[in-house]
XYZ file of N, CA and C in Angstrom:
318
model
N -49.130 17.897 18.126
C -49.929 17.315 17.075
C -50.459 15.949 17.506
N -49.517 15.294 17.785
C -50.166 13.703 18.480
C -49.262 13.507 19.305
N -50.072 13.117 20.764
C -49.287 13.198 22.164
C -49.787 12.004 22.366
N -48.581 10.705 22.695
C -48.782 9.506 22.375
C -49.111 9.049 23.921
N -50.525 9.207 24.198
C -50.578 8.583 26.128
C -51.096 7.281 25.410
N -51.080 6.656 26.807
C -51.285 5.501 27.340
C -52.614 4.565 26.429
N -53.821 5.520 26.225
C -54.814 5.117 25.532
C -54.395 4.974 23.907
N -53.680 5.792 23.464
C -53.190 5.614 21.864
C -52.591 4.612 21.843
N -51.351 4.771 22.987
C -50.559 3.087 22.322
C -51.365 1.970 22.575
N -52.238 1.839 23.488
C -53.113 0.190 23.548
C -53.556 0.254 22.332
N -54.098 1.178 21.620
C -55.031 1.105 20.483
C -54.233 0.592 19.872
N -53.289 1.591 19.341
C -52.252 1.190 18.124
C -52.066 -0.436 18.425
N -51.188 -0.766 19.599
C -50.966 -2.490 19.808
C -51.964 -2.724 19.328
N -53.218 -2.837 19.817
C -54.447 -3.888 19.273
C -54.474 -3.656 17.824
N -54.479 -2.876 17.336
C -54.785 -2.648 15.406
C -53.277 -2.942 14.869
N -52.053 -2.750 15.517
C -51.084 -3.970 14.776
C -50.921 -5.372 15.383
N -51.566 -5.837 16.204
C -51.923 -7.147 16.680
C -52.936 -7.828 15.594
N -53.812 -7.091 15.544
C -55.208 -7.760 14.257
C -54.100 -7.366 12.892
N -53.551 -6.515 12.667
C -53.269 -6.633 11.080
C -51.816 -7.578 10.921
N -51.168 -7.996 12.408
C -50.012 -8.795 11.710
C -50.677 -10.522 12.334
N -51.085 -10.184 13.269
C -51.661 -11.957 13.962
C -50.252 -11.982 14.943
N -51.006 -12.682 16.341
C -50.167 -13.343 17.007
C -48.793 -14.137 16.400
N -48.856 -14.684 15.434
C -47.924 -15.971 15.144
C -46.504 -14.768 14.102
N -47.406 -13.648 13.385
C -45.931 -13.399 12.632
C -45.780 -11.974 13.331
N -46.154 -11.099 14.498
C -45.911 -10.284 15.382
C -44.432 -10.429 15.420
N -44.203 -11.562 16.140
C -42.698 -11.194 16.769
C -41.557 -11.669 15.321
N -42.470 -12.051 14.484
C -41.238 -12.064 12.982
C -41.236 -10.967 12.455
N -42.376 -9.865 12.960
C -42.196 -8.732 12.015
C -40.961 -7.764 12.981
N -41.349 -7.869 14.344
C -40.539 -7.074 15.546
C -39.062 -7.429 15.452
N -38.569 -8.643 15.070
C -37.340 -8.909 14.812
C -36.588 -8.542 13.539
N -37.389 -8.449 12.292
C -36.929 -7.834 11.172
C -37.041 -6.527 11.195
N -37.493 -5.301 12.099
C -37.593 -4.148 12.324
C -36.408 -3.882 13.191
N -36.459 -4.905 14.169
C -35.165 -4.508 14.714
C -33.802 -5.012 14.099
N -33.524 -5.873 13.225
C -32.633 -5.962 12.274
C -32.467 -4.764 11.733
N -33.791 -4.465 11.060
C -33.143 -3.140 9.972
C -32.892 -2.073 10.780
N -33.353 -1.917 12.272
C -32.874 -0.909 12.641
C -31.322 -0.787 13.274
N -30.746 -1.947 13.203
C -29.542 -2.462 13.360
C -28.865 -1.970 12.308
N -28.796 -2.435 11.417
C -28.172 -2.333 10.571
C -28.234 -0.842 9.419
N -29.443 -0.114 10.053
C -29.212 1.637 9.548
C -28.537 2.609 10.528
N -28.713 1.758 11.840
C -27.598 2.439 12.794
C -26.526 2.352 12.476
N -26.310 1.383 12.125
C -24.529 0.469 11.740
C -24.084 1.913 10.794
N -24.818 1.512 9.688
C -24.322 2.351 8.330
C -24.539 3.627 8.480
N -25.585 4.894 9.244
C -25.274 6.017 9.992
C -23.715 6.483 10.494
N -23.752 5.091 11.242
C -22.205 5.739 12.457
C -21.221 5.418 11.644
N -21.197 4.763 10.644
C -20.323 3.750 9.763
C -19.400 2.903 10.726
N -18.055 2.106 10.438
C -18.094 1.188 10.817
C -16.516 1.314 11.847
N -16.424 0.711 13.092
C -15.641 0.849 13.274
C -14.128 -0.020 13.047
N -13.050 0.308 13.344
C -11.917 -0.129 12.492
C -11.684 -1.519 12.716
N -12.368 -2.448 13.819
C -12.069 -3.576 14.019
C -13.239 -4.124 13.070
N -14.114 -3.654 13.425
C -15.667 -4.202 12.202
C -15.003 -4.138 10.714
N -14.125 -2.914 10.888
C -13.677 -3.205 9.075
C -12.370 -3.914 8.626
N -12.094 -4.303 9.494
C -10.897 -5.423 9.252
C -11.523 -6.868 8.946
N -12.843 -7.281 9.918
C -13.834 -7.905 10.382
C -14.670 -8.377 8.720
N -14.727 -7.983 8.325
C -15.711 -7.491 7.068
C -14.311 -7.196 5.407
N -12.996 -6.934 5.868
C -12.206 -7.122 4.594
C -12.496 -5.305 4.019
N -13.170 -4.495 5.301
C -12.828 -3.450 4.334
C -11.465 -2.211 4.574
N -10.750 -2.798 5.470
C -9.458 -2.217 5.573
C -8.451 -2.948 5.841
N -7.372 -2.215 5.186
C -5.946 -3.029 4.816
C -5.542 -3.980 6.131
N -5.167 -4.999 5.452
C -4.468 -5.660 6.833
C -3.124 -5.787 6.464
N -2.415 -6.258 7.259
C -0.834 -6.567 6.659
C -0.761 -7.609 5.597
N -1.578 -8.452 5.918
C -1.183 -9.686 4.733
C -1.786 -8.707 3.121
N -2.982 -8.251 3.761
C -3.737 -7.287 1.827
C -2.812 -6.519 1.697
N -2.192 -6.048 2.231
C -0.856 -4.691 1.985
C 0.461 -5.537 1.107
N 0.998 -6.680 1.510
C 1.686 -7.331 1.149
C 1.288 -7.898 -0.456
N -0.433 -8.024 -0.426
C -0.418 -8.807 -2.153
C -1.101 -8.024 -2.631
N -0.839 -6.362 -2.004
C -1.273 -5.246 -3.356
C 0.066 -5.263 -3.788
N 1.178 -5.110 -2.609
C 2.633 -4.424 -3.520
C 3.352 -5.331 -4.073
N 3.170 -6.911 -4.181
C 3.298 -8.339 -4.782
C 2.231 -8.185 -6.341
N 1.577 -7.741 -6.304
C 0.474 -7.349 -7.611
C 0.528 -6.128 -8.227
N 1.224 -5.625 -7.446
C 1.593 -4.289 -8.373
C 3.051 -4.287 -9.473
N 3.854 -4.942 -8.677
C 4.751 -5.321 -9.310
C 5.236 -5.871 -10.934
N 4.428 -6.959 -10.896
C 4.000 -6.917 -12.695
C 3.192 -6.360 -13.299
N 2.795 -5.119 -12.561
C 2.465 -3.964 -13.409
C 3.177 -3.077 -13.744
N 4.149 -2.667 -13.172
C 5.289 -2.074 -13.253
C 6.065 -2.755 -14.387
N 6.343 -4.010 -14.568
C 7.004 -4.692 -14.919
C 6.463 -4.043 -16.917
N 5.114 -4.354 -16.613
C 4.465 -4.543 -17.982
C 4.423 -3.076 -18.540
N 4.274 -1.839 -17.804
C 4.139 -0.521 -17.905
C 5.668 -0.590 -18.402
N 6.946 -0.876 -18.087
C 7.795 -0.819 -18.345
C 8.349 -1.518 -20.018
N 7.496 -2.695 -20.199
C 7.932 -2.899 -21.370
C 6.585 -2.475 -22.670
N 5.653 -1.301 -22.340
C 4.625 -0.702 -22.854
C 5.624 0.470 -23.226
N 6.267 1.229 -22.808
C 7.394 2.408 -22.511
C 7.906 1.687 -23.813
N 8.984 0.831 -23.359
C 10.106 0.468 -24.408
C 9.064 -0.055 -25.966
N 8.076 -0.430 -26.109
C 7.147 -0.785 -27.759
C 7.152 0.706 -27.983
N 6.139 1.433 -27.001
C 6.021 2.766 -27.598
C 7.525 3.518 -27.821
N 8.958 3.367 -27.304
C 9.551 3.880 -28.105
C 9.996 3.147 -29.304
N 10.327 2.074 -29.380
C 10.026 0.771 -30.386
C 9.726 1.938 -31.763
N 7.978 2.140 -31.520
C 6.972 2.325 -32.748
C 7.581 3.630 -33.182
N 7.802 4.797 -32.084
C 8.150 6.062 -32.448
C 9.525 5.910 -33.383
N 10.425 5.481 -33.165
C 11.898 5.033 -33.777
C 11.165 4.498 -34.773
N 10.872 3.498 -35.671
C 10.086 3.334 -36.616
C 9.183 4.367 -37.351
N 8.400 4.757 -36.879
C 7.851 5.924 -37.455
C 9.127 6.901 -37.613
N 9.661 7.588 -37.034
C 11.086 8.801 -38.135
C 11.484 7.763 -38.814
N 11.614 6.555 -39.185
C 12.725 6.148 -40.202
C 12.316 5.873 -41.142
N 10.507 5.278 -40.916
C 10.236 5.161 -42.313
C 9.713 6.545 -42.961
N 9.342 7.747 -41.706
C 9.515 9.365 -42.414
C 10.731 9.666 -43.032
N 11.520 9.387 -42.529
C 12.638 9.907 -43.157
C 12.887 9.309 -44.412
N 12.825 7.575 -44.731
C 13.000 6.972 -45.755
C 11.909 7.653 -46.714
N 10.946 7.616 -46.175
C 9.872 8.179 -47.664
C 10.018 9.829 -47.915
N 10.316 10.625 -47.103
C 10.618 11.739 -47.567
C 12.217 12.172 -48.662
N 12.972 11.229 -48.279
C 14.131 11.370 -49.309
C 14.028 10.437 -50.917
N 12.853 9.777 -50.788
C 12.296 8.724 -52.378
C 11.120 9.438 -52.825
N 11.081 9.620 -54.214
C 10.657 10.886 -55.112
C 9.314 9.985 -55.234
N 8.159 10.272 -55.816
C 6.960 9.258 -55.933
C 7.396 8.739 -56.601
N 7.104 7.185 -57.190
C 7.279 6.498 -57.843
C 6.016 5.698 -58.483
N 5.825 5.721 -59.670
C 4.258 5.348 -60.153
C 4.539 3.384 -59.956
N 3.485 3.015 -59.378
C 3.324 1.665 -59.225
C 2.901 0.902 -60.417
């Protein structure tokens, strides 16, 4: 369909030479090659030192203040347990109290 010789690419250069100008050419060539940096990156995704690098995999110290932060969750799940049996024990007693008292007109 299009067989890119020697005469196409001069053209092409000269018609993106006139539409970017000498002066922002090589600002556009460097932000092309950024983004093409960085869609390679995210293609291959990342490797395990890049993601230590970047905070996106565990290190020993993040391992240490998840299971330091988990802890008073446990703590709090534990006294969520003991209210909810709290409320349930309350609820049978005041069932039980109102089911053994006959209505009484107020």
């Amino acid at each position: 369909m299009f067989d890119p010789s020697a005469p196409h690419i001069i053209i092409l250069m000269i018609v993106v030479l006139l539409l970017f100008g000498s002066r922002r050419l090589p600002g556009a060539a460097k932000s092309l090659g950024q983004s093409m940096h960085i869609f390679k990156k995210s293609v291959a995704g990342l490797t395990p030192e890049e993601e230590q690098e970047f905070g996106f995999a565990p290190t020993p110290t993040n391992v240490t203040q998840a299971l330091s932060a988990t802890q008073p969750v446990t703590e709090q799940q534990s006294q969520l347990e003991d209210l909810q049996r709290q409320v349930q024990e309350l609820q049978k007693q005041t069932a039980t109290g109102n089911a053994g008292q006959t209505s009484q007109p107020l």
